[in-house]
PDB file of C-alpha atoms in Angstrom:
ATOM      1  CA  MET T1455       5.715  -3.909 -45.954  1.00 49.00           C
ATOM      2  CA  HIS T1456       9.181  -5.067 -44.924  1.00 48.00           C
ATOM      3  CA  PHE T1457       8.181  -7.585 -42.267  1.00 48.00           C
ATOM      4  CA  SER T1458      11.761  -8.825 -41.808  1.00 48.00           C
ATOM      5  CA  LYS T1459      12.770  -5.352 -40.579  1.00 49.00           C
ATOM      6  CA  THR T1460       9.630  -5.123 -38.483  1.00 50.00           C
ATOM      7  CA  ALA T1461      10.377  -8.507 -36.903  1.00 52.00           C
ATOM      8  CA  ALA T1462      13.864  -7.331 -35.995  1.00 52.00           C
ATOM      9  CA  SER T1463      12.349  -4.203 -34.450  1.00 51.00           C
ATOM     10  CA  ILE T1464       9.928  -6.303 -32.451  1.00 55.00           C
ATOM     11  CA  ALA T1465      12.756  -8.442 -31.111  1.00 52.00           C
ATOM     12  CA  THR T1466      14.694  -5.328 -30.075  1.00 49.00           C
ATOM     13  CA  LEU T1467      11.693  -3.772 -28.351  1.00 49.00           C
ATOM     14  CA  VAL T1468      10.701  -6.980 -26.580  1.00 50.00           C
ATOM     15  CA  SER T1469      14.223  -7.187 -25.194  1.00 49.00           C
ATOM     16  CA  ALA T1470      13.882  -3.631 -23.842  1.00 46.00           C
ATOM     17  CA  ILE T1471      10.451  -4.351 -22.399  1.00 49.00           C
ATOM     18  CA  ALA T1472      11.838  -7.351 -20.540  1.00 47.00           C
ATOM     19  CA  ASN T1473      13.955  -5.020 -18.446  1.00 44.00           C
ATOM     20  CA  LEU T1474      11.025  -2.829 -17.318  1.00 42.00           C
ATOM     21  CA  HIS T1475       9.795  -3.187 -13.756  1.00 41.00           C
ATOM     22  CA  ALA T1476       6.232  -3.801 -14.953  1.00 44.00           C
ATOM     23  CA  ALA T1477       7.224  -6.912 -16.908  1.00 46.00           C
ATOM     24  CA  PRO T1478       6.707 -10.284 -15.147  1.00 52.00           C
ATOM     25  CA  THR T1479       9.931 -11.735 -13.800  1.00 51.00           C
ATOM     26  CA  GLN T1480       8.708 -15.326 -13.763  1.00 55.00           C
ATOM     27  CA  ILE T1481       6.810 -17.623 -16.091  1.00 61.00           C
ATOM     28  CA  GLY T1482       4.697 -20.570 -15.020  1.00 70.00           C
ATOM     29  CA  SER T1483       3.656 -19.558 -11.513  1.00 74.00           C
ATOM     30  CA  THR T1484       0.536 -21.047  -9.922  1.00 78.00           C
ATOM     31  CA  GLU T1485      -2.362 -18.916  -8.668  1.00 76.00           C
ATOM     32  CA  ASN T1486      -2.642 -18.941  -4.824  1.00 74.00           C
ATOM     33  CA  ALA T1487       0.768 -20.638  -4.485  1.00 81.00           C
ATOM     34  CA  SER T1488       3.250 -19.059  -2.080  1.00 80.00           C
ATOM     35  CA  CYS T1489       5.783 -16.499  -3.313  1.00 82.00           C
ATOM     36  CA  THR T1490       8.624 -14.487  -1.777  1.00 79.00           C
ATOM     37  CA  ASN T1491       8.905 -11.007  -3.323  1.00 76.00           C
ATOM     38  CA  PHE T1492       6.000  -8.619  -2.595  1.00 68.00           C
ATOM     39  CA  GLY T1493       4.828  -6.773  -5.724  1.00 70.00           C
ATOM     40  CA  GLU T1494       6.538  -9.203  -8.156  1.00 78.00           C
ATOM     41  CA  TRP T1495       4.660 -10.019 -11.386  1.00 76.00           C
ATOM     42  CA  ALA T1496       4.446 -13.409 -13.123  1.00 78.00           C
ATOM     43  CA  CYS T1497       2.518 -15.338 -15.781  1.00 78.00           C
ATOM     44  CA  ASP T1498       0.630 -18.380 -14.567  1.00 76.00           C
ATOM     45  CA  THR T1499       1.211 -21.896 -15.881  1.00 76.00           C
ATOM     46  CA  THR T1500      -1.376 -21.377 -18.645  1.00 74.00           C
ATOM     47  CA  GLY T1501       0.484 -18.321 -19.905  1.00 68.00           C
ATOM     48  CA  LYS T1502      -2.794 -16.380 -19.932  1.00 70.00           C
ATOM     49  CA  LYS T1503      -3.123 -14.916 -16.426  1.00 75.00           C
ATOM     50  CA  LEU T1504      -1.117 -12.025 -14.990  1.00 75.00           C
ATOM     51  CA  LEU T1505      -0.315 -12.769 -11.319  1.00 74.00           C
ATOM     52  CA  GLN T1506       1.163 -10.610  -8.558  1.00 76.00           C
ATOM     53  CA  CYS T1507       2.843 -11.565  -5.299  1.00 78.00           C
ATOM     54  CA  ALA T1508       0.760 -10.100  -2.438  1.00 74.00           C
ATOM     55  CA  TYR T1509      -0.116 -10.703   1.201  1.00 66.00           C
ATOM     56  CA  ALA T1510      -2.753 -13.418   1.735  1.00 60.00           C
ATOM     57  CA  ASN T1511      -2.758 -12.442   5.393  1.00 55.00           C
ATOM     58  CA  SER T1512      -0.520 -10.364   7.627  1.00 51.00           C
ATOM     59  CA  ASN T1513       2.387 -12.820   7.417  1.00 62.00           C
ATOM     60  CA  SER T1514       2.370 -14.822   4.158  1.00 70.00           C
ATOM     61  CA  LEU T1515       2.710 -14.003   0.461  1.00 74.00           C
ATOM     62  CA  SER T1516       0.790 -15.721  -2.345  1.00 74.00           C
ATOM     63  CA  TRP T1517       0.293 -15.335  -6.092  1.00 72.00           C
ATOM     64  CA  TYR T1518      -2.987 -13.519  -6.868  1.00 69.00           C
ATOM     65  CA  TRP T1519      -4.622 -13.262 -10.288  1.00 68.00           C
ATOM     66  CA  SER T1520      -5.043  -9.626 -11.267  1.00 57.00           C
ATOM     67  CA  GLY T1521      -8.112 -10.375 -13.375  1.00 58.00           C
ATOM     68  CA  THR T1522      -6.164  -9.402 -16.488  1.00 52.00           C
ATOM     69  CA  THR T1523      -5.121 -11.624 -19.392  1.00 53.00           C
ATOM     70  CA  TRP T1524      -1.635 -11.376 -20.803  1.00 50.00           C
ATOM     71  CA  PHE T1525      -1.378 -10.464 -24.535  1.00 45.00           C
ATOM     72  CA  VAL T1526       0.304  -8.049 -26.943  1.00 40.00           C
ATOM     73  CA  SER T1527      -1.378  -5.741 -29.440  1.00 38.00           C
ATOM     74  CA  LEU T1528       1.070  -4.111 -31.855  1.00 39.00           C
ATOM     75  CA  ARG T1529       0.358  -1.024 -33.949  1.00 41.00           C
ATOM     76  CA  ILE T1530       2.610  -0.233 -36.932  1.00 40.00           C
ATOM     77  CA  ARG T1531       2.859   3.364 -38.118  1.00 43.00           C
ATOM     78  CA  LYS T1532       3.797   3.676 -41.785  1.00 43.00           C
ATOM     79  CA  ASN T1533       6.192   6.286 -43.196  1.00 45.00           C
ATOM     80  CA  THR T1534       6.283   8.716 -40.292  1.00 43.00           C
ATOM     81  CA  ASP T1535       9.059  11.197 -39.729  1.00 46.00           C
ATOM     82  CA  LYS T1536       8.789  11.128 -35.968  1.00 42.00           C
ATOM     83  CA  PRO T1537      11.905  10.030 -34.051  1.00 42.00           C
ATOM     84  CA  SER T1538      11.620   6.508 -32.701  1.00 40.00           C
ATOM     85  CA  SER T1539      11.145   6.261 -28.962  1.00 38.00           C
ATOM     86  CA  VAL T1540       9.413   4.318 -26.254  1.00 37.00           C
ATOM     87  CA  PHE T1541       7.797   6.455 -23.568  1.00 37.00           C
ATOM     88  CA  LEU T1542       6.258   5.530 -20.251  1.00 37.00           C
ATOM     89  CA  PRO T1543       4.346   8.338 -18.433  1.00 37.00           C
ATOM     90  CA  GLN T1544       5.564   9.379 -14.987  1.00 38.00           C
ATOM     91  CA  SER T1545       3.092   8.844 -12.151  1.00 37.00           C
ATOM     92  CA  SER T1546       2.456  11.708  -9.747  1.00 37.00           C
ATOM     93  CA  PRO T1547       4.535  11.610  -6.542  1.00 38.00           C
ATOM     94  CA  VAL T1548       2.573  10.866  -3.398  1.00 34.00           C
ATOM     95  CA  SER T1549       3.414  11.069   0.275  1.00 34.00           C
ATOM     96  CA  SER T1550       1.362   8.011   1.136  1.00 35.00           C
ATOM     97  CA  GLN T1551       0.159   4.787  -0.490  1.00 35.00           C
ATOM     98  CA  VAL T1552      -2.484   2.296   0.581  1.00 35.00           C
ATOM     99  CA  PHE T1553      -1.976  -1.344  -0.276  1.00 37.00           C
ATOM    100  CA  SER T1554      -5.430  -2.795  -0.149  1.00 36.00           C
ATOM    101  CA  SER T1555      -4.842  -5.070  -3.140  1.00 39.00           C
ATOM    102  CA  PRO T1556      -2.180  -5.557  -5.802  1.00 43.00           C
ATOM    103  CA  VAL T1557      -2.355  -3.307  -8.846  1.00 42.00           C
ATOM    104  CA  VAL T1558      -2.103  -4.089 -12.548  1.00 42.00           C
ATOM    105  CA  PRO T1559       0.371  -2.060 -14.633  1.00 42.00           C
ATOM    106  CA  THR T1560      -0.849  -0.315 -17.775  1.00 39.00           C
ATOM    107  CA  VAL T1561       2.206   0.402 -19.925  1.00 39.00           C
ATOM    108  CA  VAL T1562       1.818   3.037 -22.673  1.00 40.00           C
ATOM    109  CA  PHE T1563       4.330   3.685 -25.441  1.00 40.00           C
ATOM    110  CA  ALA T1564       4.677   6.763 -27.653  1.00 39.00           C
ATOM    111  CA  ASP T1565       4.614   6.626 -31.460  1.00 42.00           C
ATOM    112  CA  SER T1566       7.686   5.234 -33.223  1.00 39.00           C
ATOM    113  CA  GLU T1567       8.362   4.617 -36.907  1.00 41.00           C
ATOM    114  CA  SER T1568       8.864   1.505 -38.996  1.00 38.00           C
ATOM    115  CA  SER T1569      10.217   1.442 -42.554  1.00 37.00           C
ATOM    116  CA  VAL T1570       7.477   0.263 -44.943  1.00 36.00           C
ATOM    117  CA  THR T1571       6.892   0.520 -48.702  1.00 37.00           C
ATOM    118  CA  SER T1572       3.360   1.921 -48.535  1.00 37.00           C
ATOM    119  CA  GLU T1573       2.855   5.708 -48.571  1.00 41.00           C
ATOM    120  CA  ASP T1574      -0.227   5.355 -46.425  1.00 43.00           C
ATOM    121  CA  SER T1575       0.392   7.068 -43.044  1.00 40.00           C
ATOM    122  CA  SER T1576      -2.441   5.319 -41.173  1.00 42.00           C
ATOM    123  CA  ILE T1577      -1.935   2.947 -38.254  1.00 40.00           C
ATOM    124  CA  THR T1578      -2.556  -0.766 -38.832  1.00 44.00           C
ATOM    125  CA  ASP T1579      -3.310  -3.096 -35.902  1.00 48.00           C
ATOM    126  CA  VAL T1580      -1.409  -6.379 -36.117  1.00 44.00           C
ATOM    127  CA  PRO T1581      -2.249  -8.893 -33.352  1.00 51.00           C
ATOM    128  CA  ALA T1582       0.579 -11.033 -31.998  1.00 47.00           C
ATOM    129  CA  PRO T1583      -0.135 -14.765 -31.597  1.00 51.00           C
ATOM    130  CA  ALA T1584       1.549 -15.457 -28.255  1.00 50.00           C
ATOM    131  CA  PRO T1585       0.006 -14.478 -24.875  1.00 48.00           C
ATOM    132  CA  GLN T1586       1.931 -11.441 -23.620  1.00 45.00           C
ATOM    133  CA  ALA T1587       1.491  -8.345 -21.487  1.00 42.00           C
ATOM    134  CA  GLU T1588      -1.272  -5.961 -22.523  1.00 43.00           C
ATOM    135  CA  ILE T1589       0.871  -3.359 -24.295  1.00 40.00           C
ATOM    136  CA  SER T1590      -0.068  -0.821 -26.961  1.00 40.00           C
ATOM    137  CA  GLU T1591       2.934   0.440 -28.932  1.00 42.00           C
ATOM    138  CA  ASP T1592       4.229   1.755 -32.256  1.00 43.00           C
ATOM    139  CA  ILE T1593       7.025  -0.441 -33.621  1.00 36.00           C
ATOM    140  CA  ALA T1594      10.300   1.271 -34.590  1.00 38.00           C
ATOM    141  CA  GLN T1595      13.440   0.018 -36.323  1.00 39.00           C
ATOM    142  CA  THR T1596      15.402   1.619 -33.493  1.00 35.00           C
ATOM    143  CA  SER T1597      13.833   1.294 -30.055  1.00 36.00           C
ATOM    144  CA  THR T1598      15.142   3.987 -27.703  1.00 35.00           C
ATOM    145  CA  VAL T1599      13.796   3.765 -24.171  1.00 38.00           C
ATOM    146  CA  VAL T1600      13.509   7.314 -22.850  1.00 36.00           C
ATOM    147  CA  SER T1601      11.838   6.475 -19.542  1.00 37.00           C
ATOM    148  CA  ASN T1602      11.078   3.349 -17.560  1.00 38.00           C
ATOM    149  CA  THR T1603       8.531   4.653 -15.094  1.00 37.00           C
ATOM    150  CA  VAL T1604       5.194   2.851 -14.948  1.00 36.00           C
ATOM    151  CA  VAL T1605       1.707   4.177 -14.223  1.00 36.00           C
ATOM    152  CA  PHE T1606      -0.334   1.707 -12.176  1.00 35.00           C
ATOM    153  CA  SER T1607      -4.120   1.471 -12.249  1.00 34.00           C
ATOM    154  CA  SER T1608      -6.097  -0.195  -9.463  1.00 35.00           C
ATOM    155  CA  SER T1609      -7.573  -3.652  -9.977  1.00 36.00           C
ATOM    156  CA  ALA T1610      -9.622  -5.551  -7.410  1.00 35.00           C
ATOM    157  CA  LEU T1611      -8.154  -8.913  -6.393  1.00 34.00           C
ATOM    158  CA  SER T1612      -8.826 -11.391  -3.618  1.00 33.00           C
ATOM    159  CA  PRO T1613      -9.395  -9.603  -0.285  1.00 36.00           C
ATOM    160  CA  ILE T1614      -6.217  -9.113   1.750  1.00 32.00           C
ATOM    161  CA  PRO T1615      -5.493  -7.095   4.902  1.00 35.00           C
ATOM    162  CA  THR T1616      -5.367  -3.341   4.342  1.00 33.00           C
ATOM    163  CA  ILE T1617      -2.025  -1.830   5.265  1.00 32.00           C
ATOM    164  CA  ALA T1618      -1.472   1.833   4.611  1.00 35.00           C
ATOM    165  CA  ILE T1619       1.798   3.678   4.311  1.00 33.00           C
ATOM    166  CA  THR T1620       1.568   7.193   5.704  1.00 39.00           C
ATOM    167  CA  SER T1621       3.954   9.716   7.139  1.00 43.00           C
ATOM    168  CA  ALA T1622       3.888  12.770   9.326  1.00 45.00           C
ATOM    169  CA  THR T1623       3.363  16.054   7.544  1.00 46.00           C
ATOM    170  CA  SER T1624       6.440  18.005   6.515  1.00 44.00           C
ATOM    171  CA  SER T1625       5.901  20.367   9.460  1.00 60.00           C
ATOM    172  CA  SER T1626       5.536  17.580  12.061  1.00 81.00           C
ATOM    173  CA  ASN T1627       8.259  16.710  14.547  1.00 95.00           C
ATOM    174  CA  ILE T1628       8.639  13.514  16.572  1.00 97.00           C
ATOM    175  CA  LEU T1629       8.135  14.165  20.301  1.00 97.00           C
ATOM    176  CA  ILE T1630       8.447  10.606  21.648  1.00 94.00           C
ATOM    177  CA  SER T1631       9.154   7.287  19.940  1.00 95.00           C
ATOM    178  CA  GLY T1632       9.141   3.779  21.328  1.00 96.00           C
ATOM    179  CA  SER T1633       8.625   0.095  20.641  1.00 96.00           C
ATOM    180  CA  GLY T1634       7.177  -2.847  22.506  1.00 97.00           C
ATOM    181  CA  ASP T1635       3.830  -4.545  23.069  1.00 97.00           C
ATOM    182  CA  GLY T1636       0.302  -3.515  22.221  1.00 98.00           C
ATOM    183  CA  THR T1637      -2.586  -4.209  24.608  1.00 97.00           C
ATOM    184  CA  TYR T1638      -6.282  -3.244  24.682  1.00 97.00           C
ATOM    185  CA  TYR T1639      -8.561  -1.866  27.387  1.00 97.00           C
ATOM    186  CA  TYR T1640     -11.704  -0.417  25.747  1.00 97.00           C
ATOM    187  CA  ASP T1641     -13.788  -0.405  22.584  1.00 98.00           C
ATOM    188  CA  VAL T1642     -16.495   2.177  21.880  1.00 97.00           C
ATOM    189  CA  THR T1643     -18.324  -0.211  19.513  1.00 96.00           C
ATOM    190  CA  GLY T1644     -18.821  -2.734  22.341  1.00 95.00           C
ATOM    191  CA  LEU T1645     -16.488  -5.274  20.694  1.00 96.00           C
ATOM    192  CA  THR T1646     -14.943  -7.760  23.150  1.00 96.00           C
ATOM    193  CA  CYS T1647     -12.980 -10.981  22.917  1.00 96.00           C
ATOM    194  CA  ASP T1648     -14.935 -14.212  23.424  1.00 89.00           C
ATOM    195  CA  GLY T1649     -16.358 -14.548  26.912  1.00 85.00           C
ATOM    196  CA  GLN T1650     -15.444 -11.043  28.056  1.00 90.00           C
ATOM    197  CA  ALA T1651     -17.930  -8.503  29.342  1.00 93.00           C
ATOM    198  CA  GLU T1652     -18.097  -5.049  27.810  1.00 93.00           C
ATOM    199  CA  TYR T1653     -15.159  -3.015  29.057  1.00 95.00           C
ATOM    200  CA  PRO T1654     -16.070  -0.628  31.935  1.00 95.00           C
ATOM    201  CA  GLU T1655     -13.385   1.785  30.716  1.00 96.00           C
ATOM    202  CA  ASN T1656     -15.784   2.723  27.907  1.00 96.00           C
ATOM    203  CA  ASN T1657     -17.713   4.792  30.457  1.00 96.00           C
ATOM    204  CA  GLY T1658     -14.640   6.287  32.104  1.00 96.00           C
ATOM    205  CA  TYR T1659     -12.851   9.602  31.645  1.00 96.00           C
ATOM    206  CA  THR T1660      -9.309   9.634  30.290  1.00 97.00           C
ATOM    207  CA  SER T1661      -6.406  11.528  31.840  1.00 96.00           C
ATOM    208  CA  CYS T1662      -6.469  14.064  28.996  1.00 97.00           C
ATOM    209  CA  GLU T1663     -10.016  15.258  29.693  1.00 95.00           C
ATOM    210  CA  PRO T1664     -10.185  18.824  31.088  1.00 92.00           C
ATOM    211  CA  SER T1665     -10.388  19.348  34.843  1.00 85.00           C
ATOM    212  CA  ALA T1666     -13.714  21.177  34.492  1.00 86.00           C
ATOM    213  CA  PRO T1667     -16.797  20.544  32.317  1.00 88.00           C
ATOM    214  CA  PRO T1668     -17.418  19.878  29.555  1.00 87.00           C
ATOM    215  CA  TYR T1669     -15.650  16.528  29.539  1.00 91.00           C
ATOM    216  CA  GLU T1670     -16.529  13.248  27.835  1.00 96.00           C
ATOM    217  CA  THR T1671     -16.182   9.525  28.437  1.00 97.00           C
ATOM    218  CA  LEU T1672     -14.464   7.286  25.900  1.00 98.00           C
ATOM    219  CA  LEU T1673     -17.904   6.164  24.729  1.00 97.00           C
ATOM    220  CA  GLU T1674     -18.970   9.776  24.255  1.00 97.00           C
ATOM    221  CA  ARG T1675     -15.730  10.510  22.410  1.00 97.00           C
ATOM    222  CA  ASP T1676     -16.687   7.672  20.026  1.00 97.00           C
ATOM    223  CA  ASN T1677     -13.091   7.306  18.836  1.00 98.00           C
ATOM    224  CA  ASN T1678     -11.401   3.892  18.744  1.00 98.00           C
ATOM    225  CA  TYR T1679      -8.087   5.443  17.676  1.00 98.00           C
ATOM    226  CA  ILE T1680      -7.414   6.878  21.150  1.00 98.00           C
ATOM    227  CA  VAL T1681      -4.265   5.338  22.669  1.00 98.00           C
ATOM    228  CA  ALA T1682      -2.897   5.442  26.215  1.00 98.00           C
ATOM    229  CA  LEU T1683       0.776   6.368  26.646  1.00 97.00           C
ATOM    230  CA  ALA T1684       2.973   5.319  29.591  1.00 97.00           C
ATOM    231  CA  VAL T1685       1.938   7.187  32.738  1.00 96.00           C
ATOM    232  CA  ASP T1686       5.519   8.196  33.576  1.00 96.00           C
ATOM    233  CA  GLN T1687       5.832   9.804  30.130  1.00 96.00           C
ATOM    234  CA  MET T1688       2.496  11.599  30.493  1.00 96.00           C
ATOM    235  CA  ASN T1689       3.034  12.974  34.014  1.00 94.00           C
ATOM    236  CA  GLY T1690       3.982  16.621  33.741  1.00 92.00           C
ATOM    237  CA  ASN T1691       3.738  16.488  29.933  1.00 95.00           C
ATOM    238  CA  LYS T1692      -0.009  16.381  29.244  1.00 96.00           C
ATOM    239  CA  GLU T1693      -0.052  19.820  27.653  1.00 96.00           C
ATOM    240  CA  LYS T1694       2.695  18.657  25.306  1.00 96.00           C
ATOM    241  CA  LEU T1695       1.354  15.157  24.531  1.00 98.00           C
ATOM    242  CA  CYS T1696      -2.455  15.085  24.911  1.00 98.00           C
ATOM    243  CA  GLY T1697      -4.253  15.154  21.569  1.00 98.00           C
ATOM    244  CA  LYS T1698      -1.115  14.546  19.514  1.00 98.00           C
ATOM    245  CA  ARG T1699      -1.090  12.251  16.487  1.00 98.00           C
ATOM    246  CA  VAL T1700       0.644   8.862  16.824  1.00 98.00           C
ATOM    247  CA  ILE T1701       2.172   6.944  13.902  1.00 98.00           C
ATOM    248  CA  ILE T1702       1.938   3.172  14.484  1.00 98.00           C
ATOM    249  CA  SER T1703       4.139   0.657  12.618  1.00 98.00           C
ATOM    250  CA  TYR T1704       3.931  -3.131  12.611  1.00 98.00           C
ATOM    251  CA  ASN T1705       5.953  -5.672  10.633  1.00 94.00           C
ATOM    252  CA  GLY T1706       7.731  -2.845   8.835  1.00 93.00           C
ATOM    253  CA  GLN T1707       4.519  -1.197   7.629  1.00 96.00           C
ATOM    254  CA  VAL T1708       2.747   1.906   8.913  1.00 97.00           C
ATOM    255  CA  VAL T1709      -0.764   1.038  10.140  1.00 97.00           C
ATOM    256  CA  GLU T1710      -3.765   2.938   8.789  1.00 95.00           C
ATOM    257  CA  GLY T1711      -5.575   5.086  11.315  1.00 96.00           C
ATOM    258  CA  ASN T1712      -5.623   8.553  12.869  1.00 97.00           C
ATOM    259  CA  PHE T1713      -4.194   7.403  16.213  1.00 98.00           C
ATOM    260  CA  VAL T1714      -4.077  10.023  18.974  1.00 98.00           C
ATOM    261  CA  VAL T1715      -2.733  10.241  22.546  1.00 98.00           C
ATOM    262  CA  TRP T1716      -5.658  10.841  24.947  1.00 98.00           C
ATOM    263  CA  ASP T1717      -4.988   8.699  28.026  1.00 98.00           C
ATOM    264  CA  SER T1718      -2.306   7.408  30.431  1.00 97.00           C
ATOM    265  CA  CYS T1719      -1.417   3.746  31.009  1.00 97.00           C
ATOM    266  CA  VAL T1720       0.001   2.595  34.368  1.00 95.00           C
ATOM    267  CA  ALA T1721       0.960  -0.857  33.026  1.00 94.00           C
ATOM    268  CA  CYS T1722       2.877   0.835  30.199  1.00 96.00           C
ATOM    269  CA  ALA T1723       5.365   2.517  32.580  1.00 93.00           C
ATOM    270  CA  GLY T1724       8.838   2.702  31.143  1.00 93.00           C
ATOM    271  CA  GLY T1725       7.480   3.179  27.637  1.00 91.00           C
ATOM    272  CA  VAL T1726       7.462  -0.571  26.945  1.00 93.00           C
ATOM    273  CA  ARG T1727       3.895  -0.814  25.632  1.00 96.00           C
ATOM    274  CA  LEU T1728       0.946   1.136  24.238  1.00 98.00           C
ATOM    275  CA  ASP T1729      -2.725   0.600  25.171  1.00 98.00           C
ATOM    276  CA  PHE T1730      -5.319   0.555  22.336  1.00 98.00           C
ATOM    277  CA  SER T1731      -8.979  -0.147  21.703  1.00 98.00           C
ATOM    278  CA  LEU T1732      -9.618  -3.773  20.750  1.00 98.00           C
ATOM    279  CA  SER T1733     -10.734  -2.713  17.257  1.00 97.00           C
ATOM    280  CA  ALA T1734      -7.495  -0.794  16.714  1.00 98.00           C
ATOM    281  CA  LEU T1735      -5.330  -3.662  17.975  1.00 98.00           C
ATOM    282  CA  GLU T1736      -7.162  -6.103  15.679  1.00 97.00           C
ATOM    283  CA  THR T1737      -6.394  -3.734  12.794  1.00 96.00           C
ATOM    284  CA  ILE T1738      -2.731  -4.082  13.729  1.00 97.00           C
ATOM    285  CA  ASP T1739      -2.936  -7.876  14.146  1.00 97.00           C
ATOM    286  CA  SER T1740      -6.120  -9.842  13.469  1.00 96.00           C
ATOM    287  CA  GLN T1741      -5.065 -12.376  16.147  1.00 96.00           C
ATOM    288  CA  ALA T1742      -5.145  -9.760  18.941  1.00 96.00           C
ATOM    289  CA  CYS T1743      -7.765 -11.656  20.970  1.00 96.00           C
ATOM    290  CA  THR T1744      -5.809 -14.900  20.724  1.00 94.00           C
ATOM    291  CA  LEU T1745      -2.482 -13.253  21.524  1.00 95.00           C
ATOM    292  CA  GLY T1746      -3.762 -10.927  24.239  1.00 93.00           C
ATOM    293  CA  VAL T1747      -0.535  -8.957  23.907  1.00 96.00           C
ATOM    294  CA  VAL T1748       0.725  -8.086  20.408  1.00 98.00           C
ATOM    295  CA  PRO T1749       4.540  -7.728  20.341  1.00 97.00           C
ATOM    296  CA  GLY T1750       6.729  -5.852  17.858  1.00 97.00           C
ATOM    297  CA  ILE T1751       4.792  -2.574  17.618  1.00 98.00           C
ATOM    298  CA  ASN T1752       6.601   0.718  17.002  1.00 98.00           C
ATOM    299  CA  TRP T1753       5.177   4.196  17.631  1.00 98.00           C
ATOM    300  CA  GLU T1754       6.053   7.830  17.113  1.00 98.00           C
ATOM    301  CA  VAL T1755       4.190  10.683  18.826  1.00 98.00           C
ATOM    302  CA  THR T1756       4.271  13.766  16.597  1.00 98.00           C
ATOM    303  CA  ASP T1757       3.566  17.415  17.404  1.00 97.00           C
ATOM    304  CA  GLU T1758       0.495  17.373  15.131  1.00 97.00           C
ATOM    305  CA  GLN T1759      -2.582  18.280  17.222  1.00 97.00           C
ATOM    306  CA  VAL T1760      -5.566  16.005  16.457  1.00 97.00           C
ATOM    307  CA  ILE T1761      -7.777  16.725  19.504  1.00 96.00           C
ATOM    308  CA  PRO T1762      -7.560  20.184  21.132  1.00 95.00           C
ATOM    309  CA  TYR T1763      -6.299  19.926  24.708  1.00 95.00           C
ATOM    310  CA  VAL T1764      -7.565  22.107  27.568  1.00 92.00           C
ATOM    311  CA  ALA T1765      -5.876  21.686  30.955  1.00 86.00           C
TER     312      ALA T1765
END
């Protein structure tokens, strides 16, 4: 086989791979050390671990080991007539993503050709000595990149806060939006902050309950995603707002949860805050009990009906 030509092909392809988003952008990073760019990939100082920059908590980024080693396996196809190309499969579009842990890229390349003297058309595996990304590919004399999309497969890493990115359905419209503080006033699981008694509001009826039976207390509703909207926004608008889905955002990320308007909040007048269950507010910020009031929350009330409303 003409290994000099193959070596040149490898150099060309490696140069192309270096430009792909899935390729690490740094070498020599340290596991659990701080980093700055969420989702960035890097090799650790040993050159054997594939790391990704991810949230260690709600506010800081650290390098996490993906659990995957970093190496290259090359396959050489002999005497094929197929045009040389490098192909990366397109992942399916989604309307929402959940970032519960970083993900490890699996990069797949289509068959390419390499000029060799043998007439054998089988594929020979040739391991590369240096630690590199786990890539399976056919080496070609001419490496033409026809796509640079990457399919990601999930890989469990160190536990980090779950932040989900969602959006209203295509048919949803925004009825009211606002920003301000988040507070808490109930919790159907009985959760309280240290030293507090169980919240009496658990056994109360919300302003969205019907005026005649059957009606249910918060505890009977058994739904910690109920939120209370400013009383001056709710007055005269219950039929329009009660039971509607609410999209909550915090620190630039949409918070996971099927939040729904089902109560009025006097202290929220002016639309400057939203009242939650303690469990929901701790999902938004784990320091909710310490803070008491969580600032910097954004919300959008959509026209999507989650709980049927009866006046």
